[in-house]
Structures are given as C-alpha cells and as structure tokens.
PDB file of C-alpha atoms in Angstrom:
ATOM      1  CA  UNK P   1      85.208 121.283 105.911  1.00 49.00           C
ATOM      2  CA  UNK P   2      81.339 121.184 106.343  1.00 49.00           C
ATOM      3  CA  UNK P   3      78.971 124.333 106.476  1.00 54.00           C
ATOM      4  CA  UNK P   4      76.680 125.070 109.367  1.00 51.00           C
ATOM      5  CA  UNK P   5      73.657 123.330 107.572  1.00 54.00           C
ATOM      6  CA  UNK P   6      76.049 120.051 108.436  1.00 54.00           C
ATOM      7  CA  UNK P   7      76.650 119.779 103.805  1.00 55.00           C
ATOM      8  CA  UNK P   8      80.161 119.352 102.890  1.00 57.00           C
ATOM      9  CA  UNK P   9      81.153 122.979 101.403  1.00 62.00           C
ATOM     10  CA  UNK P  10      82.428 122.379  97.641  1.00 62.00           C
ATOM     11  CA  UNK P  11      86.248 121.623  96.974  1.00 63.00           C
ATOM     12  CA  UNK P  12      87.917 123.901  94.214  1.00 72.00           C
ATOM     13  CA  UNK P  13      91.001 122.954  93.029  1.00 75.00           C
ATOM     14  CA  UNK P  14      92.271 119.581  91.298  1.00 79.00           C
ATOM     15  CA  UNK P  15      92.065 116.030  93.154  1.00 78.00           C
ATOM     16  CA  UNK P  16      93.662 112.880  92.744  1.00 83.00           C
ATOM     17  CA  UNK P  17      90.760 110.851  92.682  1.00 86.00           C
ATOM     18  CA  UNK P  18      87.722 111.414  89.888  1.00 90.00           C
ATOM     19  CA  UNK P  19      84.100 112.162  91.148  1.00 93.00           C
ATOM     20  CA  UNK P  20      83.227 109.437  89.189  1.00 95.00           C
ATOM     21  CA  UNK P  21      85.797 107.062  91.642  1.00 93.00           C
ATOM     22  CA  UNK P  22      84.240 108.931  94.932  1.00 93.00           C
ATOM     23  CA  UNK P  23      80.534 107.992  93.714  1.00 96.00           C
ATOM     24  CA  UNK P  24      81.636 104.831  93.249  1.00 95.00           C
ATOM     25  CA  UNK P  25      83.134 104.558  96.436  1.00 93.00           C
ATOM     26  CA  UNK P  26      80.190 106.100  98.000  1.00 94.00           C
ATOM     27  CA  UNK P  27      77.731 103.271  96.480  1.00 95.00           C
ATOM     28  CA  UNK P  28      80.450 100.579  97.634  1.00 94.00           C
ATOM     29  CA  UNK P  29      79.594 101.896 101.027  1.00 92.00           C
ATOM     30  CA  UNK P  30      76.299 102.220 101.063  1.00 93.00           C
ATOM     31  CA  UNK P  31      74.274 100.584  98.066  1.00 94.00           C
ATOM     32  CA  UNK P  32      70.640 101.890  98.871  1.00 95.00           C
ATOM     33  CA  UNK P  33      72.287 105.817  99.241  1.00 95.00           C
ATOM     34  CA  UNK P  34      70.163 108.678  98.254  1.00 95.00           C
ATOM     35  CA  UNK P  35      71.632 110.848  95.255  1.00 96.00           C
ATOM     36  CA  UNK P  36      71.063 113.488  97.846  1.00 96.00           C
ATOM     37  CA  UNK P  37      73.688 111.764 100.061  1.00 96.00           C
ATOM     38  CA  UNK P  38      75.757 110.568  97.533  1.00 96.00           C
ATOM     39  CA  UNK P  39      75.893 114.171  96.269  1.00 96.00           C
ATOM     40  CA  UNK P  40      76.809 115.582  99.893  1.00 94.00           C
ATOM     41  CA  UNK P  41      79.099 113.386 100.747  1.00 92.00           C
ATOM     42  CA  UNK P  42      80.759 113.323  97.323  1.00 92.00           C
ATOM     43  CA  UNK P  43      80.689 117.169  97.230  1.00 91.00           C
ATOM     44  CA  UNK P  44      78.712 117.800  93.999  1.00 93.00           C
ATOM     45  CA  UNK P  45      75.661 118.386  92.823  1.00 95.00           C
ATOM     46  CA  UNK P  46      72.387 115.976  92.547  1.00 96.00           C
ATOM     47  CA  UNK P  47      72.206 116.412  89.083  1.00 97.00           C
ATOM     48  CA  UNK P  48      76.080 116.034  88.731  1.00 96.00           C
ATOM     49  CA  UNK P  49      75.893 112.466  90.608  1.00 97.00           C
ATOM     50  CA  UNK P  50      72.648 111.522  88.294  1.00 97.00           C
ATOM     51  CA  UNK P  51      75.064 112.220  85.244  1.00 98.00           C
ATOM     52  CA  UNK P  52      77.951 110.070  86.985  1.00 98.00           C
ATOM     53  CA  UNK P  53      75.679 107.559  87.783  1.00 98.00           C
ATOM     54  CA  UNK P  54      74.128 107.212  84.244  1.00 98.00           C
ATOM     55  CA  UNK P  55      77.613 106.928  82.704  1.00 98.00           C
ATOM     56  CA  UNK P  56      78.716 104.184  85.050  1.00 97.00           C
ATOM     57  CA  UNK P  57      75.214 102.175  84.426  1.00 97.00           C
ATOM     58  CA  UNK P  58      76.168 102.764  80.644  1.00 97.00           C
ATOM     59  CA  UNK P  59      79.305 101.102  80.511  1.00 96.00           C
ATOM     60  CA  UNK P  60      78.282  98.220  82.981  1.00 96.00           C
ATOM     61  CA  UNK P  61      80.193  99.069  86.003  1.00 96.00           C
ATOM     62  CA  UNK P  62      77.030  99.554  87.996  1.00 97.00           C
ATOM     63  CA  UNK P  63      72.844  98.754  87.921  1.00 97.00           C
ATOM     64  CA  UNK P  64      70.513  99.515  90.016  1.00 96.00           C
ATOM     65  CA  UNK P  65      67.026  98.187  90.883  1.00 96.00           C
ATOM     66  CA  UNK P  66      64.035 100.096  91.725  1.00 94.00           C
ATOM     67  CA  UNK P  67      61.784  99.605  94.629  1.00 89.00           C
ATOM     68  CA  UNK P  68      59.258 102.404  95.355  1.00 90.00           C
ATOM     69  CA  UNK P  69      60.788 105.500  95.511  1.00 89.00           C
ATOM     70  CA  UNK P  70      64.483 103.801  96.501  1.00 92.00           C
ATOM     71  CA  UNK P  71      67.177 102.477  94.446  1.00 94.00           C
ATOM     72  CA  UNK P  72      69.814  99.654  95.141  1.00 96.00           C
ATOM     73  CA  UNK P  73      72.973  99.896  93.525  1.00 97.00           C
ATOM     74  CA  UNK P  74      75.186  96.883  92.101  1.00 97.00           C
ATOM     75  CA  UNK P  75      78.492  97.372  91.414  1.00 96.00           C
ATOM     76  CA  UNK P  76      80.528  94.801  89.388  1.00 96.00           C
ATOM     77  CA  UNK P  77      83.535  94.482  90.555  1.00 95.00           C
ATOM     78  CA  UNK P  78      85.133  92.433  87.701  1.00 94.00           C
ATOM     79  CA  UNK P  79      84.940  95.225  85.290  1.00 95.00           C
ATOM     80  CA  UNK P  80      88.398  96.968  84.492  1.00 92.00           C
ATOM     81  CA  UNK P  81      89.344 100.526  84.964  1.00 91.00           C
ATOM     82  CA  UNK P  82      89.204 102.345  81.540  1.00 87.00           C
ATOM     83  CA  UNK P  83      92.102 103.843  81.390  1.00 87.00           C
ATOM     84  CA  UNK P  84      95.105 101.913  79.677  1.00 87.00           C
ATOM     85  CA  UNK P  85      97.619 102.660  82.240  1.00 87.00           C
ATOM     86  CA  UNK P  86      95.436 100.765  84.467  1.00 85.00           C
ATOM     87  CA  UNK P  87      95.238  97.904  82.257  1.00 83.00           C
ATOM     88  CA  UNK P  88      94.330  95.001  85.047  1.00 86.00           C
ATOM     89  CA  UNK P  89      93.409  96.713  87.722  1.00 91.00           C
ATOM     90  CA  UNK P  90      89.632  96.045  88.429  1.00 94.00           C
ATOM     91  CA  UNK P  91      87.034  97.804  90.102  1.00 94.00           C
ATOM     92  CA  UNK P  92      87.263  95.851  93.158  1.00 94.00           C
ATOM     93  CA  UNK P  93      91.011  96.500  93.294  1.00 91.00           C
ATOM     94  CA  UNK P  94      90.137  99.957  93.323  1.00 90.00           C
ATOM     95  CA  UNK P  95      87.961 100.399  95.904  1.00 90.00           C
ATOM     96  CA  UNK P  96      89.514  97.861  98.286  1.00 88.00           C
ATOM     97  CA  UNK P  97      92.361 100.095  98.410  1.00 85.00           C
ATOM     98  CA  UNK P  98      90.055 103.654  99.055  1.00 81.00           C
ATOM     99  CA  UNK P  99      88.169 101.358 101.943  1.00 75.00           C
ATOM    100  CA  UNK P 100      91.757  99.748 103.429  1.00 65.00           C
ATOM    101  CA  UNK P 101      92.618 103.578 103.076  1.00 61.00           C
ATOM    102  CA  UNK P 102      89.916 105.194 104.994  1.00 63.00           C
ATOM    103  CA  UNK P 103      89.935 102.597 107.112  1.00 60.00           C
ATOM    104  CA  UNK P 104      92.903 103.067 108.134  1.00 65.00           C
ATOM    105  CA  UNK P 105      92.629 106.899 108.833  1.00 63.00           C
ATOM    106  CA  UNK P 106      88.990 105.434 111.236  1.00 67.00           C
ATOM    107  CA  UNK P 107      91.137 102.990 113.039  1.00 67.00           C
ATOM    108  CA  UNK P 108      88.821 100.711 111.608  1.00 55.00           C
ATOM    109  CA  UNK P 109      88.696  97.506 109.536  1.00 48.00           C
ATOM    110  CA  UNK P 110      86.174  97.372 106.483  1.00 46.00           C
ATOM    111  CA  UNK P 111      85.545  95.140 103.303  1.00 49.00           C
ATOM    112  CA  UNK P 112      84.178  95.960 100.255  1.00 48.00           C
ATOM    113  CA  UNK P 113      80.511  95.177  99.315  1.00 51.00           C
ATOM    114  CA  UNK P 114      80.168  94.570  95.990  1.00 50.00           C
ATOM    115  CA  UNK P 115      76.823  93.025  95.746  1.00 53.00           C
ATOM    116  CA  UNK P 116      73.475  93.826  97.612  1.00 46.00           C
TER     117      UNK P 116
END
C-alpha cells in the first residue's frame, strides 16, 4: 500500500524474505539507487538500509564506488548464501529467482545485473 506522499507505508508483521534480501534485490535492479530509494522501496528506514548495506560490504557480497555525491553498487554474485541450509545456492541464484518472480507478476522478462 503507498501513502498519499507516493512512500510505501511500513509493513508490520513477519515476511518471508529478509530486508537484507530486498536491498539486495533493490541494488540488483538498480545499482546507482539512492539509500533514499532503496529505503522507500524496501520499506525501511535510511539509516536501516545504511546498516544493511554496511553488513553486506563487510562480508563481500557487495562494494560500491564513489563518484561525487553518488554511489554504484557491485554485487558479487558468486558469493554463497550464509545460511547452511542454503549451502550452494549463490547470490545470483537468489536473485534470479526474485527477478523471474516479479517478472512474472509485470508480464515482463528481466535478467539480473550483477555488475555495473
């Protein structure tokens, strides 16, 4: 549901997927993304996606590279989920099946960018 000011109103209640998975996905789709539009589409907070983002740049499963004020993202998508009963399954895995997914629901076809 989105408010009158056009921002996604927050979600309470549990989800299947992680914010940390929906930032990620959110990069995958667009790699120079604002936190502020990471945050809005992601429905959280700024400083929520800044934490995310840190932890995913800490354990090498994104970079980024500044120029000016903007940022481009990096994802690699060779590095495995973190979770063992996920052993093998890779970030790319992972979010070609959310894009084949919301593709799906846009009557759309989409691939994955991985690299900027």
């Amino acid at each position: 549901m989105v408010g009158v000011d056009g921002v996604p109103e927050p979600h309470n209640g549990w989800t299947f997927l992680t914010s940390h998975a929906r930032v990620l996905a959110s990069i995958a789709d667009n790699h120079n993304a604002r936190i502020r539009d990471i945050a809005a589409r992601c429905r959280l907070t700024e400083r929520a996606v800044q934490k995310i983002i840190a932890d995913l740049e800490r354990d090498g499963y994104l970079s980024h590279t500044r120029s000016g004020r903007a940022n481009s993202y990096r994802i690699d998508p060779s590095k495995i989920l973190r979770h063992p009963a996920e052993a093998g399954l890779t970030v790319a895995s992972l979010l070609s099946m959310l894009v084949r997914d919301e593709a799906e629901r846009k009557g759309v076809v989409g691939q994955v960018r991985t690299e900027s």
